[in-house]
Short mmCIF file of N, CA and C in Angstrom, two decimals:
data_model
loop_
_atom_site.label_atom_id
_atom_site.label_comp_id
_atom_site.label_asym_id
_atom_site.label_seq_id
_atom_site.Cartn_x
_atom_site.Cartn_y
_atom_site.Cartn_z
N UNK A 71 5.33 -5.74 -9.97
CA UNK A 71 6.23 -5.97 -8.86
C UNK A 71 5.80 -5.16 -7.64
N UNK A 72 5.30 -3.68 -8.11
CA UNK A 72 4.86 -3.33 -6.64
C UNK A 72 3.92 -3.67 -5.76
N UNK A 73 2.93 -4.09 -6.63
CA UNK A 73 1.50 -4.93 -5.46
C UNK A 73 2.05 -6.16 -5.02
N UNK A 74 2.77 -6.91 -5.85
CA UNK A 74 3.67 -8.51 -5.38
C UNK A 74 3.94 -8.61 -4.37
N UNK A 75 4.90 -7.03 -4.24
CA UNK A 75 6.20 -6.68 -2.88
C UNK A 75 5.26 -6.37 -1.90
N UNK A 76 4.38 -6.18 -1.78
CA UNK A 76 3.80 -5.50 -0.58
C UNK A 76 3.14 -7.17 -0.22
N UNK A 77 2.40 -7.40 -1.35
CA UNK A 77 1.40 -8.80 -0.66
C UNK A 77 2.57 -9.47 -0.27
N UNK A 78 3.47 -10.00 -0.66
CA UNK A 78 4.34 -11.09 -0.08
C UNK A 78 5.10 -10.24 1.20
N UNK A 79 5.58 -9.57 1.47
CA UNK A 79 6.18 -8.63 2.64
C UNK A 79 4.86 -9.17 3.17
N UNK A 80 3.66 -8.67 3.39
CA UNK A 80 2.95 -8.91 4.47
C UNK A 80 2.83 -10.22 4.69
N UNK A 81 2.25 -11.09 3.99
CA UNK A 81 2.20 -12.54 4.39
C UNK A 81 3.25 -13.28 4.78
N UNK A 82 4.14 -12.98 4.58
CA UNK A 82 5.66 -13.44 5.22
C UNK A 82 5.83 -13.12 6.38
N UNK A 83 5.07 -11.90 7.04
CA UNK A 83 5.10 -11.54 8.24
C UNK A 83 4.24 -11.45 9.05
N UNK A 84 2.66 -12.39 8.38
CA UNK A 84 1.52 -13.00 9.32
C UNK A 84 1.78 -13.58 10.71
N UNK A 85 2.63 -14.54 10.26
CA UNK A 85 3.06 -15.50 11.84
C UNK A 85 3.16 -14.35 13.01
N UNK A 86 4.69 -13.66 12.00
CA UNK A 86 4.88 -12.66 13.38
C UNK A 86 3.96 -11.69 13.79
N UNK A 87 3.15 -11.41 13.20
CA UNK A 87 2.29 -10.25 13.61
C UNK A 87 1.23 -10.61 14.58
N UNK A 88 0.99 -12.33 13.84
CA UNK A 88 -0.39 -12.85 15.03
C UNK A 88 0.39 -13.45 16.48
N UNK A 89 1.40 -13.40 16.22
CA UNK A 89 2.06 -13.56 17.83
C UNK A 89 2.35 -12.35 18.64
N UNK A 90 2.37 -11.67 17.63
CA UNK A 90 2.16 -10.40 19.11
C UNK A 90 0.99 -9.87 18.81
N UNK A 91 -0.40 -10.28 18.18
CA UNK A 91 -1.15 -10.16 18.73
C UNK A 91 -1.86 -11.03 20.09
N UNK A 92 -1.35 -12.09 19.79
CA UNK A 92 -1.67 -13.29 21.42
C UNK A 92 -0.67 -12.45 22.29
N UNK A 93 0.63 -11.84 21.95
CA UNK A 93 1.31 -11.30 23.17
C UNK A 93 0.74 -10.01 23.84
N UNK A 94 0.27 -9.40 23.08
CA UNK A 94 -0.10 -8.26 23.33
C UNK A 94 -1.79 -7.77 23.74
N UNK A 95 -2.45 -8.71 23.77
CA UNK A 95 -3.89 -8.56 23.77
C UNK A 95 -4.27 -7.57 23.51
N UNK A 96 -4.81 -6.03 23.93
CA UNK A 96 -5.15 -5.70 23.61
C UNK A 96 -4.96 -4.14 22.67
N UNK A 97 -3.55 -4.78 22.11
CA UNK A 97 -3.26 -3.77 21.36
C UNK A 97 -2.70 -4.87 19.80
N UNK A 98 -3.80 -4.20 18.65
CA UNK A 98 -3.70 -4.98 17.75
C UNK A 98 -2.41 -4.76 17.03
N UNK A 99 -1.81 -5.28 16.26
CA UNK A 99 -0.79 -5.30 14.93
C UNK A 99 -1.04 -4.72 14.01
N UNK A 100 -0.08 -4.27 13.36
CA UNK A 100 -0.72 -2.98 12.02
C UNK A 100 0.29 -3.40 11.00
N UNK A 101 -0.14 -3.25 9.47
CA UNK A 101 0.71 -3.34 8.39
C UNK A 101 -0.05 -1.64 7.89
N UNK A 102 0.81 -1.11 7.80
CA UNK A 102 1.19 -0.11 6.90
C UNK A 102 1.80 -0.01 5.47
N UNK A 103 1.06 0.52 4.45
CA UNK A 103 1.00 0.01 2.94
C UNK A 103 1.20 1.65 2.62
N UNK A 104 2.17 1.68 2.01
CA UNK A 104 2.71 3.37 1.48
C UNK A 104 1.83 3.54 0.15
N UNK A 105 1.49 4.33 -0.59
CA UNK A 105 0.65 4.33 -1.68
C UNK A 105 1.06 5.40 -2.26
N UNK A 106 -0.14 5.84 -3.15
CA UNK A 106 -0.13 7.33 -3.88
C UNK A 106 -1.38 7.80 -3.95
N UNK A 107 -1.49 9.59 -4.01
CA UNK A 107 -2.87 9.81 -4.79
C UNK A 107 -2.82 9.07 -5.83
N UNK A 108 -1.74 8.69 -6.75
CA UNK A 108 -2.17 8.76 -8.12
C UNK A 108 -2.46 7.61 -8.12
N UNK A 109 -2.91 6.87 -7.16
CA UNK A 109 -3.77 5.67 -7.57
C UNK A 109 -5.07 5.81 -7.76
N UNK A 110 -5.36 7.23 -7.06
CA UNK A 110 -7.21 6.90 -6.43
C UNK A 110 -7.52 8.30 -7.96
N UNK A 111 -6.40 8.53 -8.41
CA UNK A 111 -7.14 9.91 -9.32
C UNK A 111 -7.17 9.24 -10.64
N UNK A 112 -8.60 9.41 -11.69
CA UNK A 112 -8.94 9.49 -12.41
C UNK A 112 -7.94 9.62 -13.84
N UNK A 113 -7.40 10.93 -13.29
CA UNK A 113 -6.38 11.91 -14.78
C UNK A 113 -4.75 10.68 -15.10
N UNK A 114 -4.87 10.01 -15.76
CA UNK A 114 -3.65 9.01 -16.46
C UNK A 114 -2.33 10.20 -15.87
N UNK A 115 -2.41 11.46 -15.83
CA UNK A 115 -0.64 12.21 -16.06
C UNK A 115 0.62 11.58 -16.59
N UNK A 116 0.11 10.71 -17.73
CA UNK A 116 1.20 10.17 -18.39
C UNK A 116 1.97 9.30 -17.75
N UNK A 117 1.31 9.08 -16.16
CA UNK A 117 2.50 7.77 -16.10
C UNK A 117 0.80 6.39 -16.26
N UNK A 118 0.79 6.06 -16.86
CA UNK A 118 -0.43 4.63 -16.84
C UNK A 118 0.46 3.45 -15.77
N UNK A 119 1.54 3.25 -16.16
CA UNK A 119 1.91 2.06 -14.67
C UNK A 119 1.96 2.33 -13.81
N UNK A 120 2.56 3.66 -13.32
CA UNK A 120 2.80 3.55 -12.32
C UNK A 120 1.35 4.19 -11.18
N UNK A 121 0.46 5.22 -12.39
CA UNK A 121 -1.03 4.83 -11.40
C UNK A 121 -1.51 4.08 -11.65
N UNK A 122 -1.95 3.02 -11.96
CA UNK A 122 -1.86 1.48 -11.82
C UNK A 122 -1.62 0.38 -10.68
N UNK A 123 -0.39 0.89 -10.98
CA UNK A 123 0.18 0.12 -9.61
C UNK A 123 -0.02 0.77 -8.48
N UNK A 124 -0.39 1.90 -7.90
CA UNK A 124 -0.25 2.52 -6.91
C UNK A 124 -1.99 2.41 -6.82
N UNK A 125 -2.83 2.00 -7.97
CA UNK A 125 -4.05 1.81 -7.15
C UNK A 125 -4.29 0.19 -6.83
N UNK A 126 -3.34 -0.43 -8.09
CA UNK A 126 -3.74 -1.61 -6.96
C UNK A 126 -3.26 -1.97 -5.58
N UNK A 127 -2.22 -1.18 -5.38
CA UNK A 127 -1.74 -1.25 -3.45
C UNK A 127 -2.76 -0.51 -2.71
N UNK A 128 -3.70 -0.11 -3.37
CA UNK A 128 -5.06 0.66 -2.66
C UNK A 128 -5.76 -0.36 -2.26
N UNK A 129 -6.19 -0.72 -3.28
CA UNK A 129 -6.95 -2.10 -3.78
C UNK A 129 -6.86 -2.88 -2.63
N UNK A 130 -5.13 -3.41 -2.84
CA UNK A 130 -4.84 -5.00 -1.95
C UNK A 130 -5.48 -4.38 -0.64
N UNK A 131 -4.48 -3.16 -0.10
CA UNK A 131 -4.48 -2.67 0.86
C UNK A 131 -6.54 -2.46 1.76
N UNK A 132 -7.14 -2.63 1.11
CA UNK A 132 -8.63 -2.48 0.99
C UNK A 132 -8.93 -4.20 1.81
N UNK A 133 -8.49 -5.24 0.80
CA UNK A 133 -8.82 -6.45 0.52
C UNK A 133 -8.29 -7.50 1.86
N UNK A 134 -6.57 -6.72 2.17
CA UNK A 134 -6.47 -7.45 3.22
C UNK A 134 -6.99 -7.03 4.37
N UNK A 135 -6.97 -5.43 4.66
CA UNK A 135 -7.99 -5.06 5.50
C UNK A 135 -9.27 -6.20 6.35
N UNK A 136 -9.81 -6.32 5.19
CA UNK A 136 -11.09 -7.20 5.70
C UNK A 136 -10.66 -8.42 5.56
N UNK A 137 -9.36 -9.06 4.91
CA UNK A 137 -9.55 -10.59 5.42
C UNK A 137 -8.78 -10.71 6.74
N UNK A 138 -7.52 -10.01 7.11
CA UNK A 138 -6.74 -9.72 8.45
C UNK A 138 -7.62 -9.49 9.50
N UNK A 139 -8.52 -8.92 9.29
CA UNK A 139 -9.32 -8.04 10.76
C UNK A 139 -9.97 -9.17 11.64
N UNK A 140 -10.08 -10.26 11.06
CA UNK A 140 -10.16 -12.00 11.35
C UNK A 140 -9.43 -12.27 12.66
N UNK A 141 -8.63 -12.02 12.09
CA UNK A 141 -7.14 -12.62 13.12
C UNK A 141 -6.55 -11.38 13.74
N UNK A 142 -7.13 -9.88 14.01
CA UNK A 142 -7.16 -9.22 14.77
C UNK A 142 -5.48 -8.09 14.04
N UNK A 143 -5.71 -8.15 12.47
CA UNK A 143 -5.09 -7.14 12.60
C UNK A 143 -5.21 -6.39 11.59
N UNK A 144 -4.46 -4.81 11.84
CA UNK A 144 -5.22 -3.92 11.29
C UNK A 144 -4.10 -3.87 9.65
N UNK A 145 -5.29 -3.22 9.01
CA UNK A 145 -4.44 -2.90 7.54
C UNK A 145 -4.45 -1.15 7.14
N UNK A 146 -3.96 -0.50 7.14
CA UNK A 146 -3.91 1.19 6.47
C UNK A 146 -2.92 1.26 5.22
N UNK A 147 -3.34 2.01 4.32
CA UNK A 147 -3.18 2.82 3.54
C UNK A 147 -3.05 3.84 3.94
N UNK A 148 -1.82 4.06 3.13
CA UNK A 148 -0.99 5.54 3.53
C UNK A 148 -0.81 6.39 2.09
N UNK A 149 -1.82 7.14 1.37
CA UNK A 149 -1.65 7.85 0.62
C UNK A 149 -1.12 9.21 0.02
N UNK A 150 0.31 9.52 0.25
CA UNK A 150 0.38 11.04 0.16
C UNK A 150 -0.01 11.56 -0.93
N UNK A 151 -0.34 12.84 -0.91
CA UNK A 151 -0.15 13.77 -2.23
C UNK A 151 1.07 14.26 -3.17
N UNK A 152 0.65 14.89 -3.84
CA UNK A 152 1.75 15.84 -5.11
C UNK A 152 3.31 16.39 -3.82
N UNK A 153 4.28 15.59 -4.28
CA UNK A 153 5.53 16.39 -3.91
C UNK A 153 6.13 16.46 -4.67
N UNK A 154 6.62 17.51 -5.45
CA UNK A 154 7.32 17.94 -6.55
C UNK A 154 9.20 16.89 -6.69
N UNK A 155 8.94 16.28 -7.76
CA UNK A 155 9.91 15.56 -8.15
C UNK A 155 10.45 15.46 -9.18
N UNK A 156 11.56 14.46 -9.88
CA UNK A 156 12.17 14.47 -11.24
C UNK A 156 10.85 13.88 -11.86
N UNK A 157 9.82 12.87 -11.31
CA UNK A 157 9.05 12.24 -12.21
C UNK A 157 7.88 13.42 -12.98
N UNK A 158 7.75 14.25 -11.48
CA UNK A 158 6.32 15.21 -12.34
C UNK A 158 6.90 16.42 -12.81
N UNK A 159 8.65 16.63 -13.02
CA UNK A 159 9.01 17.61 -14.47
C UNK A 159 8.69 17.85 -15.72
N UNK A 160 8.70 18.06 -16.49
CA UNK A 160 8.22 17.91 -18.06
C UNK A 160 9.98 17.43 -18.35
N UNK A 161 11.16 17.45 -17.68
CA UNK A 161 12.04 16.94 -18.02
C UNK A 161 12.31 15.43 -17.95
N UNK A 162 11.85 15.19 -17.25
CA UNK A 162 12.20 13.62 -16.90
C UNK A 162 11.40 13.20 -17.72
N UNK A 163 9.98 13.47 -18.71
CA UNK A 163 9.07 13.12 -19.98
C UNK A 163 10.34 13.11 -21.08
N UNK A 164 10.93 13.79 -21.21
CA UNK A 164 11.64 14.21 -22.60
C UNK A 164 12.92 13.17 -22.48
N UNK A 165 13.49 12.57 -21.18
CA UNK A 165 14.45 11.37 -21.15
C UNK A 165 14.27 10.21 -22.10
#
């Protein structure tokens, strides 16, 4: 569901984006794709789906890049790092 949500969010919002790129000439359109390190790191840390999923929004985020840049618009990946949460407790493991 998370790579789904992002590809369909963006393509749903092609039309509008390539109209203000004709409105706007020379300032392109941007989709912004939220991510994770734990897509691009190696180490499983016990979650396998969810770095998974967070590398394939790397992935897409990579893929539409170069097919958008066509039609003049831009694609980024937004990867933060480690912010301490319920997921990377050793408590929220033991739920």
């Amino acid at each position: 569901m998370n790579v789904f949500s992002v590809y369909l969010t963006t393509v749903v919002f092609l039309p509008l984006l390539q109209v203000a790129k004709e409105a706007r000439g020379h300032l392109s359109p941007s989709v912004i794709v939220i991510s994770s390190m734990s897509g691009l790191t190696s180490h499983a840390q016990g979650h396998f789906s969810y770095n998974a999923a967070k590398g394939a929004t790397v992935h897409l985020s990579k893929l539409m890049s170069y097919e958008f840049k066509k039609a003049g618009i831009r694609v980024n990946s937004i990867t933060p790092g480690y912010f301490p949460s319920e997921m990377m407790t050793k408590q929220s493991d033991s739920k």
